[in-house]
C-alpha positions as a printed Julia matrix, in Angstrom:
431×3 Matrix{Float64}:
  67.54  -37.93  -26.9
  68.98  -39.24  -29.91
  72.45  -38.36  -32.24
  70.13  -36.01  -34.46
  69.19  -33.75  -31.45
  72.77  -33.84  -30.16
  74.25  -32.6   -33.75
  71.2   -29.92  -33.96
  72.5   -28.81  -30.54
  75.97  -28.48  -31.6
  75.11  -26.76  -34.38
  72.53  -24.47  -33.21
  75.66  -23.4   -30.55
  77.82  -22.67  -32.72
  75.7   -20.48  -35.22
  74.87  -18.18  -31.78
  78.47  -18.29  -30.55
  79.5   -15.41  -33.02
  82.92  -12.95  -32.42
  80.7   -10.66  -30.78
  80.01  -13.38  -28.02
  83.62  -14.39  -27.9
  84.73  -11.01  -26.51
  82.19  -10.01  -24.09
  82.57  -12.51  -21.07
  86.45  -11.44  -20.66
  85.71   -7.89  -20.7
  83.14   -8.45  -18.12
  85.09  -11.09  -15.83
  87.67   -8.02  -15.93
  85.74   -5.1   -15.1
  83.83   -6.89  -12.09
  86.8    -8.16  -10.27
  85.89   -9.71   -7.0
  81.86   -9.62   -8.43
  82.47  -11.74  -10.99
  80.22  -14.64   -9.69
  76.76  -12.46   -9.66
  77.83  -10.74  -12.63
  78.35  -13.72  -14.77
  75.35  -15.55  -13.37
  73.43  -12.35  -14.69
  74.86  -12.5   -18.2
  73.93  -16.09  -18.47
  70.43  -15.42  -17.33
  69.93  -13.0   -20.0
  72.38  -14.0   -22.73
  71.78  -18.03  -22.72
  68.46  -18.78  -20.7
  66.31  -15.42  -23.22
  67.8   -17.24  -26.24
  66.9   -20.51  -25.03
  63.05  -19.72  -24.14
  62.98  -18.19  -27.63
  64.02  -20.88  -29.23
  61.47  -23.14  -26.91
  58.61  -21.16  -27.92
  58.96  -20.8   -31.84
  58.21  -25.27  -31.21
  54.93  -24.11  -30.08
  53.6   -23.19  -33.45
  53.61  -24.91  -36.41
  54.99  -22.59  -38.39
  57.25  -21.0   -35.67
  57.25  -17.38  -35.45
  55.65  -16.42  -38.78
  52.29  -18.45  -38.06
  52.15  -17.0   -34.44
  53.09  -13.49  -35.72
  50.61  -14.06  -38.77
  47.69  -14.76  -36.0
  48.48  -11.58  -34.11
  48.69   -9.06  -37.83
  49.79  -10.51  -41.11
  51.14   -7.03  -41.79
  53.21   -6.67  -38.06
  54.83   -9.92  -39.06
  55.69   -9.63  -42.31
  57.33   -6.09  -41.38
  58.9    -7.31  -38.43
  60.18  -10.45  -39.73
  61.51   -9.0   -42.81
  63.34   -5.99  -40.63
  64.77   -8.81  -38.0
  66.01  -10.9   -41.09
  67.46   -7.98  -43.47
  68.82   -6.28  -40.14
  71.04   -9.27  -38.78
  71.82  -10.62  -42.02
  73.45   -8.73  -45.11
  72.1    -5.25  -43.47
  74.46   -5.97  -40.36
  75.67   -9.46  -39.04
  76.71  -10.88  -41.97
  78.89   -8.46  -43.6
  80.26   -7.77  -39.93
  81.48  -11.47  -39.43
  83.53  -11.45  -42.38
  85.05   -7.97  -41.58
  85.1    -9.32  -37.43
  87.16  -12.32  -39.04
  89.41  -10.44  -40.86
  90.4    -8.36  -38.28
  90.98  -10.25  -35.2
  92.1   -13.3   -37.03
  93.67  -12.6   -39.85
  95.3    -8.93  -39.72
  97.51  -10.05  -36.5
  99.01  -12.26  -39.24
 100.05  -10.11  -41.67
 103.29   -7.84  -41.48
 101.43   -5.69  -44.62
  97.4    -5.66  -44.47
  96.07   -4.17  -47.55
  92.93   -3.34  -49.26
  93.72   -6.38  -51.47
  94.0    -9.01  -49.04
  91.3    -7.74  -47.35
  89.32   -8.6   -50.78
  90.63  -11.96  -51.26
  89.85  -13.15  -47.92
  86.31  -12.09  -47.9
  85.65  -13.43  -51.19
  87.53  -17.02  -49.86
  84.82  -16.58  -46.95
  82.03  -15.95  -48.43
  82.47  -18.71  -51.07
  82.93  -21.16  -48.24
  79.78  -19.59  -46.2
  77.76  -19.78  -49.81
  79.06  -23.79  -50.31
  78.08  -24.89  -46.47
  74.81  -23.06  -46.78
  73.22  -24.17  -50.14
  71.98  -27.47  -48.96
  70.33  -27.02  -44.94
  70.35  -30.45  -43.84
  73.78  -30.68  -44.69
  74.27  -27.36  -42.9
  73.49  -28.9   -40.37
  75.64  -31.81  -40.21
  78.39  -29.91  -41.16
  78.32  -27.53  -38.67
  76.84  -29.39  -36.12
  79.6   -32.67  -36.43
  82.72  -30.92  -38.42
  83.17  -27.51  -37.56
  81.5   -27.49  -33.54
  83.57  -30.14  -32.45
  87.17  -28.79  -33.85
  85.53  -24.83  -32.32
  85.03  -26.58  -28.93
  88.37  -28.56  -29.02
  90.23  -25.33  -29.53
  88.34  -23.61  -26.64
  88.49  -26.44  -24.42
  92.39  -26.54  -25.17
  92.63  -22.68  -24.61
  90.33  -22.94  -20.69
  92.73  -26.0   -19.84
  95.64  -24.74  -20.46
  94.68  -21.15  -18.79
  94.29  -22.65  -15.39
  97.88  -23.25  -14.32
  98.52  -19.61  -15.89
  95.68  -18.05  -13.72
  94.88  -20.3   -11.39
  96.78  -18.13   -8.76
  96.13  -14.99   -9.28
  93.48  -12.94   -6.93
  90.93  -10.82   -9.26
  91.22   -7.17   -8.23
  88.28   -6.16   -5.12
  85.7    -4.12   -7.0
  82.86   -2.36   -5.43
  80.32   -2.79   -7.42
  76.66   -1.99   -5.89
  74.73   -4.53   -8.72
  77.26   -6.88   -9.91
  74.25   -9.16  -10.65
  72.01   -6.53  -12.54
  75.5    -5.09  -14.48
  75.59   -9.17  -15.83
  71.62   -8.91  -16.72
  71.91   -5.84  -18.76
  75.46   -6.6   -20.08
  73.71  -10.27  -21.02
  70.87   -8.09  -22.71
  73.19   -6.16  -24.96
  74.56   -9.11  -27.09
  71.11   -8.81  -28.5
  70.54  -12.68  -28.85
  67.19  -12.74  -28.77
  66.8   -11.66  -32.75
  69.3   -13.73  -33.32
  67.27  -17.18  -31.64
  64.35  -15.81  -33.4
  66.3   -15.94  -36.73
  67.86  -18.9   -36.18
  64.36  -20.74  -34.46
  63.2   -21.33  -38.71
  66.7   -23.48  -39.02
  66.04  -25.76  -35.61
  62.32  -26.11  -36.22
  62.92  -26.97  -40.36
  66.03  -29.71  -39.15
  63.77  -31.21  -36.31
  60.82  -31.55  -38.88
  62.78  -33.12  -41.56
  63.18  -36.17  -39.3
  58.62  -36.57  -39.29
  58.75  -34.97  -36.09
  56.09  -32.93  -35.19
  53.4   -32.28  -32.36
  54.98  -32.29  -28.8
  57.69  -34.11  -29.97
  59.1   -31.37  -31.8
  58.57  -29.27  -28.64
  60.51  -31.68  -26.83
  63.11  -32.35  -29.19
  63.59  -28.73  -29.76
  63.98  -28.0   -26.03
  66.46  -30.17  -25.9
  68.74  -29.1   -28.31
  68.41  -26.01  -27.46
  69.34  -26.83  -23.8
  72.48  -28.68  -25.33
  73.32  -25.42  -27.11
  72.84  -23.48  -23.65
  75.22  -25.97  -21.52
  77.68  -25.13  -23.84
  77.42  -21.21  -24.04
  77.08  -21.12  -20.51
  80.69  -23.11  -20.05
  82.77  -21.46  -22.71
  80.77  -17.66  -21.22
  81.91  -18.83  -17.91
  85.27  -19.95  -18.87
  86.3   -17.42  -20.78
  84.48  -14.63  -18.56
  86.96  -16.59  -15.78
  90.48  -16.15  -17.67
  89.82  -12.24  -18.08
  88.54  -12.21  -14.36
  92.13  -13.89  -13.74
  93.48  -11.06  -16.12
  95.93   -8.51  -13.34
  94.12   -5.42  -14.17
  96.78   -3.37  -13.14
  97.49    0.27  -14.34
 100.34   -0.87  -17.17
  97.88   -3.68  -18.61
  94.5    -0.62  -18.95
  96.87    1.51  -20.41
  97.67   -0.9   -23.21
  94.67   -1.52  -23.8
  93.38    2.02  -24.27
  91.81    2.79  -26.86
  90.9    -1.4   -28.37
  88.5    -3.62  -27.84
  88.97   -4.87  -23.87
  87.97   -8.16  -24.63
  89.5    -8.48  -28.12
  92.78   -7.37  -26.16
  92.44   -9.9   -23.1
  91.71  -12.24  -25.14
  95.05  -11.53  -27.33
  97.17  -11.38  -23.92
  95.75  -14.59  -22.31
  96.18  -16.2   -25.63
 100.41  -15.57  -25.82
 100.61  -16.36  -22.4
  99.01  -19.67  -22.68
 100.43  -20.38  -26.46
 103.49  -18.5   -26.68
 104.0   -17.62  -30.7
 101.36  -19.77  -31.96
  98.82  -17.88  -29.41
  97.67  -15.71  -32.72
  97.14  -19.08  -34.46
  95.03  -20.59  -31.66
  92.95  -17.54  -31.16
  92.42  -17.08  -35.15
  91.1   -19.99  -35.88
  88.72  -19.69  -32.53
  87.69  -16.66  -34.56
  87.46  -17.96  -37.81
  85.53  -20.92  -37.13
  83.25  -18.42  -34.48
  82.52  -16.11  -37.0
  82.4   -18.37  -40.31
  79.5   -20.78  -38.07
  77.86  -17.28  -37.74
  77.72  -16.22  -41.16
  76.05  -19.44  -42.53
  73.47  -19.53  -39.72
  72.23  -16.22  -40.81
  72.58  -17.09  -44.41
  70.84  -20.27  -44.29
  68.2   -18.72  -41.52
  67.3   -15.78  -43.97
  67.08  -17.79  -46.92
  64.98  -20.35  -45.72
  62.9   -17.33  -44.59
  62.38  -15.38  -47.74
  62.03  -18.55  -49.74
  58.86  -19.52  -47.31
  57.65  -16.14  -47.92
  59.09  -14.75  -51.46
  58.51  -17.51  -53.49
  59.47  -15.89  -56.57
  62.97  -16.93  -56.04
  64.5   -20.76  -54.66
  66.31  -21.02  -51.3
  69.43  -21.55  -53.2
  69.12  -18.24  -55.24
  68.53  -16.2   -52.29
  71.59  -18.29  -50.59
  73.74  -16.42  -53.5
  71.94  -13.1   -53.33
  72.57  -12.5   -49.72
  75.81  -13.95  -49.9
  76.72  -11.26  -52.86
  75.36   -8.58  -51.13
  77.43   -9.23  -47.56
  80.37   -9.8   -49.69
  80.0    -6.16  -51.05
  79.28   -4.41  -48.09
  82.41   -6.48  -46.23
  84.29   -4.54  -48.61
  82.58   -1.47  -49.1
  80.32    0.65  -47.14
  80.01   -1.32  -44.28
  80.37    1.32  -41.52
  77.93    3.07  -43.01
  75.62    0.41  -43.17
  76.36   -0.46  -39.25
  75.54    3.39  -38.69
  71.95    2.62  -40.5
  71.68   -1.18  -39.16
  72.57   -0.8   -35.25
  69.56    1.74  -34.43
  67.24   -0.15  -36.3
  68.27   -3.39  -34.23
  67.94   -1.6   -30.91
  64.24   -0.63  -32.2
  63.29   -4.48  -33.13
  64.88   -5.28  -29.73
  62.17   -4.37  -27.06
  59.36   -5.11  -29.69
  61.29   -8.61  -29.97
  61.19   -9.57  -26.1
  57.5    -8.27  -26.0
  56.39  -10.66  -28.74
  58.12  -13.28  -26.67
  55.84  -12.18  -23.64
  53.19  -12.07  -25.55
  53.16  -15.7   -27.22
  53.79  -16.94  -23.5
  50.85  -15.06  -22.04
  48.68  -16.64  -25.11
  49.98  -20.39  -23.76
  50.46  -19.83  -20.56
  47.24  -17.98  -19.08
  45.43  -17.2   -22.36
  46.47  -13.34  -22.4
  43.27  -12.21  -25.03
  44.47  -11.0   -28.88
  43.4    -7.89  -27.84
  46.01   -7.73  -25.02
  49.12   -9.08  -27.4
  48.04   -6.71  -29.96
  47.69   -3.8   -27.82
  51.28   -4.0   -25.75
  52.73   -4.99  -29.31
  51.49   -1.65  -30.95
  52.65    0.3   -27.31
  56.04   -0.65  -27.36
  56.68   -0.34  -31.14
  55.55    3.29  -30.99
  57.74    4.23  -27.41
  60.61    2.15  -29.29
  60.6     3.77  -32.27
  60.56    7.19  -30.1
  63.25    6.35  -27.62
  65.98    5.36  -30.41
  65.05    7.88  -32.99
  65.19   10.84  -29.87
  67.68    9.4   -28.45
  69.75    9.87  -31.66
  68.3    13.8   -32.61
  69.54   14.19  -29.17
  66.22   15.03  -27.41
  67.13   15.45  -23.37
  64.03   14.45  -22.08
  64.2    10.39  -23.37
  66.86   10.09  -20.98
  64.13   10.65  -18.16
  61.92    7.83  -19.3
  62.13    5.31  -16.27
  64.26    2.42  -16.97
  65.93    4.7   -19.65
  69.35    4.02  -17.8
  68.89    0.1   -17.86
  67.66    0.53  -22.25
  63.89   -0.86  -20.43
  62.24    2.21  -21.03
  59.56    0.24  -22.98
  58.65   -2.35  -20.29
  56.42   -0.03  -18.31
  54.53    0.97  -21.44
  54.6    -2.92  -22.49
  52.49   -3.36  -19.05
  50.44   -0.46  -19.57
  49.65   -1.76  -22.9
  48.41   -4.99  -21.65
  45.76   -3.44  -19.51
  44.75   -1.57  -21.82
  44.56   -4.83  -24.07
  42.63   -6.37  -21.27
  40.49   -3.28  -20.53
  39.11   -3.45  -23.81
  38.72   -7.17  -24.24
  36.16   -6.78  -21.07
  34.23   -4.06  -22.56
  34.14   -5.66  -26.09
  33.42   -9.16  -24.53
  35.81  -10.16  -26.77
  38.75  -12.62  -25.06
  39.52  -15.08  -28.13
  43.54  -15.49  -27.79
């Protein structure tokens, strides 16, 4: 394992670890009490394990997910990947990182927040994000070699200093019938499989730029992914432990009412550990987590669009998507989120089905007809389920596994069986 692999692994951790990933584990820790261990294990399985698998699978195809999906259906590949990149990028993810950074890191430090201050902060934020994104190879070095170590240093300091403050606290005894399953579902809801699909283009490009290909590409991608995964596991478990050790008394829960529980826990914890400097420490962690995620998203979407829509250069796309994100971060973000979140909920089951199909093709030579059939059926049910729920169609709630947001899974299985039947009838076993 060489130095470049470590840098890419550190970079991958940082662009994954956005502010949303910072607040999920402490909330889970507080809610699960004495059942924290099985819950955080389930969370790590889906919140880290599945994104890691997504990154590794991309390296099995020379052209990443674009090549893999072009083989299944060029039209589906184009529509699906464009939707993923636009929804995760300027349509939701990138402007949200700026808004979250301002709300969590800057607003608590201001005596009188204003629209002008928000505008000024987001302008500086996107200038920094644009500068870091303009050169992909330098971005990997700057994020992996500089920003990630600083982020990890502050997180590690928070965790180490938290031990003497919270080690003696006994978590509340909770009665959960299936804490592991609860963690699995919470990890599923991070939607990080979509992020992994988007970020895979950065990882593959960075490793290929070193002249690596074939099995060596898969090996180095796996190594970089494991480095990122190990760091994510440590951070998730550690900040989840902090949330688990927070005394869940009536007064605390009443104070947290109406706020994001994960954010509230982190504010309280940093104040207990660092005193008046606690808010500044949390601000640095949040700011770095948001900025690195924004840089990763801008880089990923610009690389994909410059490969597919070649009219503009990579750098031009960086400017375009940064500008759109800046505008949406200051105007109309709520409306954009209202539109984009249902799109992400539609895309997520499709993304998981794509992973199953691609693994099936590689591991047991799943016929192309079976891959297409299972993806097609999941596309249909994912749209119907998400749109139907928004329209208040009561029967949607009766779908099998709907309570766990996995109603697509039985349809994926049925689709695969239909595809195998078609392959048998047509004697078409091509992968």
